[in-house]
mmCIF file of C-alpha atoms in Angstrom:
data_model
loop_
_atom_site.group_PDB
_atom_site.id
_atom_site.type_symbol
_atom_site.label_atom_id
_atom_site.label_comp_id
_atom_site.label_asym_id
_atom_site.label_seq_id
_atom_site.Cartn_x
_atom_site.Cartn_y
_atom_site.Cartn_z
ATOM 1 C CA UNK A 1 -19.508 48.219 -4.511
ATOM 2 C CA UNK A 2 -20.569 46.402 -7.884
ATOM 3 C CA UNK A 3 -16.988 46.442 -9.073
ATOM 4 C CA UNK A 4 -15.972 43.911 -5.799
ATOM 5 C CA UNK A 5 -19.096 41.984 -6.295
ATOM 6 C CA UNK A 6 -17.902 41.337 -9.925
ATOM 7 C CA UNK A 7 -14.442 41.045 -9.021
ATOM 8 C CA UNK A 8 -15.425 38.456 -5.947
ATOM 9 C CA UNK A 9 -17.526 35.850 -8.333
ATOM 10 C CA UNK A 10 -14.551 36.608 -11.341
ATOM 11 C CA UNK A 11 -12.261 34.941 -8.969
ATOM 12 C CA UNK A 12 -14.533 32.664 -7.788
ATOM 13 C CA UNK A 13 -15.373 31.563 -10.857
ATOM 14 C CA UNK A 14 -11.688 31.446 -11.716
ATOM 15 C CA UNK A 15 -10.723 29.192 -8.805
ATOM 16 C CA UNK A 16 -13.889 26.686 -10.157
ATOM 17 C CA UNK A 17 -11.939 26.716 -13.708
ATOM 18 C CA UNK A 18 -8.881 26.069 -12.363
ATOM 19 C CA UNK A 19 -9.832 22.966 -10.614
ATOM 20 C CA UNK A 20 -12.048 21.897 -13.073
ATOM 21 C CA UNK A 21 -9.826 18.927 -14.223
ATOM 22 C CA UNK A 22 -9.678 16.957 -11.482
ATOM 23 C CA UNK A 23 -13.476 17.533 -9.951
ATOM 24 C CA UNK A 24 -15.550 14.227 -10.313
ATOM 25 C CA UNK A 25 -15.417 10.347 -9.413
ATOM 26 C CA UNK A 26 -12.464 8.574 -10.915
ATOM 27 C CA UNK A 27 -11.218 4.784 -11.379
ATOM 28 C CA UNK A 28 -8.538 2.953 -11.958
ATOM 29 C CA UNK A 29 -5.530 1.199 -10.431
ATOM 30 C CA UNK A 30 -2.173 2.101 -8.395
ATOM 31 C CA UNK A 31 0.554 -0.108 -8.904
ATOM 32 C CA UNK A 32 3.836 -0.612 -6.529
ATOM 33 C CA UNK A 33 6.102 -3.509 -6.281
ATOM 34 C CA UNK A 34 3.647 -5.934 -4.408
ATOM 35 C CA UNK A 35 1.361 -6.050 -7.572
ATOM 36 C CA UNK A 36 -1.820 -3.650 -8.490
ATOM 37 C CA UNK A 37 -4.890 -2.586 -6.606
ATOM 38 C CA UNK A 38 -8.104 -1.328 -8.130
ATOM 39 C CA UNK A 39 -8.327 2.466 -6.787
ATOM 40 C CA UNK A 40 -10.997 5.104 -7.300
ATOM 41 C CA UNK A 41 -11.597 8.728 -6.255
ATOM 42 C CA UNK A 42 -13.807 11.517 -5.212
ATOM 43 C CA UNK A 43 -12.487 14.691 -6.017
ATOM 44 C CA UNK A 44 -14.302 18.208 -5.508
ATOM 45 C CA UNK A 45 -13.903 21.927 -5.540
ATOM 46 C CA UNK A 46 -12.693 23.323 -2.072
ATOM 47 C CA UNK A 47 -12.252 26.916 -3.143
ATOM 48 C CA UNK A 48 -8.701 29.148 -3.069
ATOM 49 C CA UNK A 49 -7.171 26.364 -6.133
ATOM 50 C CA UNK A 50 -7.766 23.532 -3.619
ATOM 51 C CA UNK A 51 -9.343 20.464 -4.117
ATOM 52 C CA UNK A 52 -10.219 17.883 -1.359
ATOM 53 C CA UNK A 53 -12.270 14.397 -1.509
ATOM 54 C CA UNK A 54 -11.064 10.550 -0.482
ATOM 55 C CA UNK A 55 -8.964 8.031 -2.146
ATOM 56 C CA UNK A 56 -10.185 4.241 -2.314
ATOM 57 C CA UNK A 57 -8.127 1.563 -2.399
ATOM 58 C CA UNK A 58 -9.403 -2.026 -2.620
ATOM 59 C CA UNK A 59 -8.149 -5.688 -1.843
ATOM 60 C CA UNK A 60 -11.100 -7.991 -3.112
ATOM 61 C CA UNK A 61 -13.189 -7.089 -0.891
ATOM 62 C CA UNK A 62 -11.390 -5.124 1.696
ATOM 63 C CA UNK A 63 -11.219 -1.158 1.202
ATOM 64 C CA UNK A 64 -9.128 1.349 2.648
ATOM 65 C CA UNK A 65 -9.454 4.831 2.366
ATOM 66 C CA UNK A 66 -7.656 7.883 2.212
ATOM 67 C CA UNK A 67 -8.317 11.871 2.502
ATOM 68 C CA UNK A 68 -7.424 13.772 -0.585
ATOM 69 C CA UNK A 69 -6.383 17.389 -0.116
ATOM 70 C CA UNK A 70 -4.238 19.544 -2.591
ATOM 71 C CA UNK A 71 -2.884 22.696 -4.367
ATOM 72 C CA UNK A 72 -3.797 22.908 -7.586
ATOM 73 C CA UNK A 73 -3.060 24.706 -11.508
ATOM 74 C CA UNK A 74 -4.868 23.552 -14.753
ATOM 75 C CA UNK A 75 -3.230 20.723 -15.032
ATOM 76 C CA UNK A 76 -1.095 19.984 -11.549
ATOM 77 C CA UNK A 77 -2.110 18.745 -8.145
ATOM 78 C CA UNK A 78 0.370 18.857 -4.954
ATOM 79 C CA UNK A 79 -0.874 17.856 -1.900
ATOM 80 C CA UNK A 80 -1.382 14.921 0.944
ATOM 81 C CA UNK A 81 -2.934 11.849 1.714
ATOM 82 C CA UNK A 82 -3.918 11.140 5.275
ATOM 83 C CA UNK A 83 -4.655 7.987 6.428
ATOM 84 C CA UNK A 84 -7.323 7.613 9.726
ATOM 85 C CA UNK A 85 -4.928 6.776 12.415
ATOM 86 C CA UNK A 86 -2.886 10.063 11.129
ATOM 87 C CA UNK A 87 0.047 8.697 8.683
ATOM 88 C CA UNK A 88 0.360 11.295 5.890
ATOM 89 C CA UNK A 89 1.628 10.424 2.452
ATOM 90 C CA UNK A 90 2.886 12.817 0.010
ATOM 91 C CA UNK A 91 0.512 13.114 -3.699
ATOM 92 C CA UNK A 92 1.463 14.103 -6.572
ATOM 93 C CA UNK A 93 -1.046 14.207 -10.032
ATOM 94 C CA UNK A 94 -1.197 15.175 -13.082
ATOM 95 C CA UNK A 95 -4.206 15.914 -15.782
ATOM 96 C CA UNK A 96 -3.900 15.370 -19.204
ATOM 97 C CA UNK A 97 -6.542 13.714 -22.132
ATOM 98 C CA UNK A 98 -8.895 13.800 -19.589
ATOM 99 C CA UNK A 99 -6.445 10.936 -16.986
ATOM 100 C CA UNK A 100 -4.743 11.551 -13.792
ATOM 101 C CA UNK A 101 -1.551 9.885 -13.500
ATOM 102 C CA UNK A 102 -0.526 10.001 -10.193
ATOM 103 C CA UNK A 103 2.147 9.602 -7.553
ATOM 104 C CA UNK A 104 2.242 8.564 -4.016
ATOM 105 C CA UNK A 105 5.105 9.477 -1.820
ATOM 106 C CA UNK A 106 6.364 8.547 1.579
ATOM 107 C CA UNK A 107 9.066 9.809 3.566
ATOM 108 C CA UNK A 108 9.935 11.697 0.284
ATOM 109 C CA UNK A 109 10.321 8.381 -1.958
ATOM 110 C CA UNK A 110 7.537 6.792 -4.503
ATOM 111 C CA UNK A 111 6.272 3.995 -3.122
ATOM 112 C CA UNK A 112 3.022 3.577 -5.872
ATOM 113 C CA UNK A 113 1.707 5.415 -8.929
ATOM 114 C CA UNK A 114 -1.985 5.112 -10.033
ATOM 115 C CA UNK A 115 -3.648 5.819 -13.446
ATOM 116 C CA UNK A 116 -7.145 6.744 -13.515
ATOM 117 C CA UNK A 117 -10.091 7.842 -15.806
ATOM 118 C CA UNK A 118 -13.173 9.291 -15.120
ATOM 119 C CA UNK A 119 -16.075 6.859 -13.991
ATOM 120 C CA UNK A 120 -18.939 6.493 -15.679
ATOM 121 C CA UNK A 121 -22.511 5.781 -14.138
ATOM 122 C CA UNK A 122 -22.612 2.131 -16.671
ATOM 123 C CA UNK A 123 -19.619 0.982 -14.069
ATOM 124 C CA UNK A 124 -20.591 -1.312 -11.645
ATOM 125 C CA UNK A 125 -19.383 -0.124 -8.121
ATOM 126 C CA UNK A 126 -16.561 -1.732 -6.365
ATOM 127 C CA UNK A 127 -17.257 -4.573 -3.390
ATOM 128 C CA UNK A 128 -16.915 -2.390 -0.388
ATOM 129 C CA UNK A 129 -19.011 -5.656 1.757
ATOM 130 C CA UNK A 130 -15.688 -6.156 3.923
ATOM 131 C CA UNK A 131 -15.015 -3.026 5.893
ATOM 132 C CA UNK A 132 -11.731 -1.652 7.012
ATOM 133 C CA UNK A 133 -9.698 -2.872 10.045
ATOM 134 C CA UNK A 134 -8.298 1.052 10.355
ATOM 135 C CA UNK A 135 -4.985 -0.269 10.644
ATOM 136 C CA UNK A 136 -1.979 0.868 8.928
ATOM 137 C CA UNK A 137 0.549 -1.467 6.531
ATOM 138 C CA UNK A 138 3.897 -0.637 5.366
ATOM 139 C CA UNK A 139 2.968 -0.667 1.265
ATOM 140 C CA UNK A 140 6.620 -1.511 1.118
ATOM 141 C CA UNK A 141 5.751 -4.290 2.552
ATOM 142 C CA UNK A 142 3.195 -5.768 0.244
ATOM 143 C CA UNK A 143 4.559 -8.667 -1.907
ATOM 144 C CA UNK A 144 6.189 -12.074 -2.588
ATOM 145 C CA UNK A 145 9.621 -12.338 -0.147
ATOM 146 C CA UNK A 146 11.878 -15.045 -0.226
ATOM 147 C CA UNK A 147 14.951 -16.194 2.240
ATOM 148 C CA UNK A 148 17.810 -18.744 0.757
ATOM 149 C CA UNK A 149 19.675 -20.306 3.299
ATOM 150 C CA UNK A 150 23.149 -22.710 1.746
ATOM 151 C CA UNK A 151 25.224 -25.261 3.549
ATOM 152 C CA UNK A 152 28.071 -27.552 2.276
ATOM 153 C CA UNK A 153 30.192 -30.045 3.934
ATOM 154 C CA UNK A 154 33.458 -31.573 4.098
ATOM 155 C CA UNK A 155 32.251 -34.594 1.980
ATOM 156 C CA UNK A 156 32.023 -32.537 -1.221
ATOM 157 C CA UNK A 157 28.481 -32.006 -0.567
ATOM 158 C CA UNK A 158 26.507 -28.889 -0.646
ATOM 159 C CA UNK A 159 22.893 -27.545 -1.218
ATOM 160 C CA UNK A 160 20.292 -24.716 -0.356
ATOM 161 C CA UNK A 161 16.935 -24.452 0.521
ATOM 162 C CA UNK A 162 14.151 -21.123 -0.014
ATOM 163 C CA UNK A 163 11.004 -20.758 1.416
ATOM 164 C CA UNK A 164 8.820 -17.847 0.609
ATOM 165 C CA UNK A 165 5.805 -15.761 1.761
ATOM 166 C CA UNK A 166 3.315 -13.784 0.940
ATOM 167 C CA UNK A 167 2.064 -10.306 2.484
ATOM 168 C CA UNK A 168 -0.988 -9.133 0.872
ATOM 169 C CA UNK A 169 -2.297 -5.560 1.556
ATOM 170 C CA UNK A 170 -5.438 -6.340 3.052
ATOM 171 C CA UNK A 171 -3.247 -7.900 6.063
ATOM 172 C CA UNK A 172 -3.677 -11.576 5.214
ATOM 173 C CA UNK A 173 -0.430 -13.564 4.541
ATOM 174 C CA UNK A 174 0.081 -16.729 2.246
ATOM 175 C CA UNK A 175 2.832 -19.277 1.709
ATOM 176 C CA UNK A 176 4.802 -18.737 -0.928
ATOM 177 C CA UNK A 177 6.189 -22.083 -0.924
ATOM 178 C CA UNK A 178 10.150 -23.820 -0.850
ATOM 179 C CA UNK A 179 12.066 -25.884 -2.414
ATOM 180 C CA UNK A 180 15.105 -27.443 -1.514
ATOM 181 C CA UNK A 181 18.458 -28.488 -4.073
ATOM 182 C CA UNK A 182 21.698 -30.771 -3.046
ATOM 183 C CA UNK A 183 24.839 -32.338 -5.290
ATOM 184 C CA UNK A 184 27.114 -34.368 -4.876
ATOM 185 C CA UNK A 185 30.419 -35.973 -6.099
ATOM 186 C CA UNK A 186 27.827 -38.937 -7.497
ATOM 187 C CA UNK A 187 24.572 -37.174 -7.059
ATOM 188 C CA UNK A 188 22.008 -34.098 -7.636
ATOM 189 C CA UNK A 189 18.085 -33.683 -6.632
ATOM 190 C CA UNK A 190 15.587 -30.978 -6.759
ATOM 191 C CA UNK A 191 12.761 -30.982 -4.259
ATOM 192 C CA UNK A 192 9.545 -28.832 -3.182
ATOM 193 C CA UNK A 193 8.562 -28.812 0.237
ATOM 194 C CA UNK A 194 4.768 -28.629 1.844
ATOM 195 C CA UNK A 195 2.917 -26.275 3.656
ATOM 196 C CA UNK A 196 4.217 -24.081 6.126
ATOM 197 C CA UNK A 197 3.260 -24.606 9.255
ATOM 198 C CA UNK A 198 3.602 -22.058 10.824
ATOM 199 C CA UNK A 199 1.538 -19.837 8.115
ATOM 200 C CA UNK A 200 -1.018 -22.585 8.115
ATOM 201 C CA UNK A 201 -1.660 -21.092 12.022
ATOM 202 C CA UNK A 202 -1.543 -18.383 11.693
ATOM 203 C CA UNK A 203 -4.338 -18.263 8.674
ATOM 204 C CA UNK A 204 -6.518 -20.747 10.436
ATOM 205 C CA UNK A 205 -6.725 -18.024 13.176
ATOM 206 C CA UNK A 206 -7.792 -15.153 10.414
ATOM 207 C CA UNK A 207 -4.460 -13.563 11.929
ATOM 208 C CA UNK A 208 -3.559 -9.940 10.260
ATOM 209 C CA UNK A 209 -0.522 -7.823 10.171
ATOM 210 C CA UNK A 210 -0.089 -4.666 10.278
ATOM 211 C CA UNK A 211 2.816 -2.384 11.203
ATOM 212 C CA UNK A 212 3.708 0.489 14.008
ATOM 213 C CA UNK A 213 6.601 2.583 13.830
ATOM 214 C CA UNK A 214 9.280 -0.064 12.437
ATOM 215 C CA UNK A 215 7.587 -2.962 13.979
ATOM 216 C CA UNK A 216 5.616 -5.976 12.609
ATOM 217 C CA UNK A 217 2.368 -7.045 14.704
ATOM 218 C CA UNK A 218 -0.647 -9.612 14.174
ATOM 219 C CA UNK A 219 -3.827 -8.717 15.062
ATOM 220 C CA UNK A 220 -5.870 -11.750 16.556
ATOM 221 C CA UNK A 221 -9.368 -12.024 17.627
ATOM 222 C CA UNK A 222 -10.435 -14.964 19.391
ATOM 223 C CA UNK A 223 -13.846 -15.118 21.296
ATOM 224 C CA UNK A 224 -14.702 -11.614 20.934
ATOM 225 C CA UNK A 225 -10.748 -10.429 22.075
ATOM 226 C CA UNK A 226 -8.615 -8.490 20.169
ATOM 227 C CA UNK A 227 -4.750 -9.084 21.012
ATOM 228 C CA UNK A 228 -2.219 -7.280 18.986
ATOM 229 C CA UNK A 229 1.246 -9.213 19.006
ATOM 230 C CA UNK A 230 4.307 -7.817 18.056
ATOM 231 C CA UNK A 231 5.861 -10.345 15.697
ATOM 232 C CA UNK A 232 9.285 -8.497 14.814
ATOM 233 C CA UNK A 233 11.085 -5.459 14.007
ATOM 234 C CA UNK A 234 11.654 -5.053 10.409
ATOM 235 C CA UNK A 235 14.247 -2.749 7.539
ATOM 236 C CA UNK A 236 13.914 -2.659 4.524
ATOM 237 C CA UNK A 237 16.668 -1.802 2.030
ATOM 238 C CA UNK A 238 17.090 -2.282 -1.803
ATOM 239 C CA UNK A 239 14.459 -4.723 -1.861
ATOM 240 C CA UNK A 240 15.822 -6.883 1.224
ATOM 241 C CA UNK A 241 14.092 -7.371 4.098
ATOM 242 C CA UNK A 242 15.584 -7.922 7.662
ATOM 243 C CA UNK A 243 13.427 -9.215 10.487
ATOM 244 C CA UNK A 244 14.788 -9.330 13.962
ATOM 245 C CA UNK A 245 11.850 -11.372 15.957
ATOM 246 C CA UNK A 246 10.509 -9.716 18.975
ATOM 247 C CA UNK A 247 11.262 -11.685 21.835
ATOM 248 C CA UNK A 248 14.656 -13.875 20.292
ATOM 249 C CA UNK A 249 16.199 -11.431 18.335
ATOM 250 C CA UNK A 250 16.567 -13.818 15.723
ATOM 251 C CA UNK A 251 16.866 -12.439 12.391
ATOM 252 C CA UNK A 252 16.027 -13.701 8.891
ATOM 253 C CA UNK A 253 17.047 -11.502 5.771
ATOM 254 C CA UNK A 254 14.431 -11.764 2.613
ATOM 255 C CA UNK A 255 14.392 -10.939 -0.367
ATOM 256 C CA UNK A 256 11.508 -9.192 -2.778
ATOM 257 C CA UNK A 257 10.858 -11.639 -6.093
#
């Protein structure tokens, strides 16, 4: 009987060793091809070379968070990431000179990579004032996009115009301005347009996307109501975009700068 009482807290005490590298509070960033967000995590000991705890992400002041939970060696973690309204992301990580650098996966293809180092009690904790809208956003989604349309005429004529916007993670959207060129047989000019319009609305109404299966919606409250609207379907391929609007099946092809 005292031989599998030792042998129970040897592995025990194993499985704590194992794990050790990647138990504790962690910051740091993740970066994918809309820019970087500030990240941190909370990482313990769940027994049987698992580790479970919650990944952080935040947008100024907006934070979204993630459950941790993973199979784990010395210096390798494999697991998931599951998001509250049940999206799972594949994780990846790696310990080495006491830093994780780490991986995050959907539908089998990196879509952001963090780096992180362990936190120390002298940092000043992250602005968590703003909390989370629980709603999910394509990451692939989050960036600077940009649609060119050209036209030319029979005169000799001929010009283009862009306009661009903005999809920030936290669901907000911002106008990432046009321009407009022409020439001529005689003539050239270069011009940049104003606001957009339409993105001046739909800011003034603290509007925020989101996204459901392959569609794009805005969330709206007005008076106390909350009214999803679905905006349009979107793909998104080698860094173009294609939205098909909802009700006109109009579509508009971007592209990521």
């Amino acid at each position: 009987m005292k031989t599998l009482i030792y042998l129970s807290f040897f592995f025990m005490s194993l499985s704590e060793t194992i794990a050790q590298n990647f138990i504790g509070n962690w910051q740091g960033q993740v970066q994918g091809n809309g820019g970087a967000l500030q990240a941190e995590m909370s990482i313990t000991n769940a027994g049987n070379k698992q580790i479970v705890g919650k990944l952080h992400l935040y947008s100024g002041a907006t934070l979204e968070s993630y459950e941790l939970k993973c199979n784990v060696n010395p210096n390798n973690a494999s697991g998931t990431l599951s998001y509250k309204d049940g999206t799972v992301f594949g994780l990846e990580m790696i310990w080495q000179n006491n830093t994780i650098q780490q991986q995050i996966s959907y539908n089998n293809q990196v879509i952001l990579q963090g780096s992180f180092s362990k936190k120390t009690e002298a940092t000043k904790p992250a602005d968590t004032s703003t909390k989370p809208d629980g709603l999910f956003r394509d990451p692939n989604l989050v960036g600077i996009w940009t649609h060119h349309e050209n036209y030319s005429s029979n005169g000799g004529f001929y010009g283009g115009s862009s306009t661009s916007i903005v999809l920030h993670a936290d669901g907000t959207i911002d106008d990432g301005g046009s321009s407009t060129h022409v020439s001529g047989p005689n003539s050239s000019g270069n011009s940049s347009g104003g606001e957009n319009s339409v993105i001046a609305q739909i800011k003034a109404v603290g509007a925020r996307w989101f996204t459901k299966g392959n569609i794009l919606y805005w969330r709206i409250t007005i008076n106390g109501k909350v009214t999803d609207v679905p905006n349009s379907k979107y793909y998104i391929e080698k860094g173009a975009l294609l939205l098909t609007d909802y009700n006109t099946g109009k579509k508009m092809l971007y592209y990521k700068k």
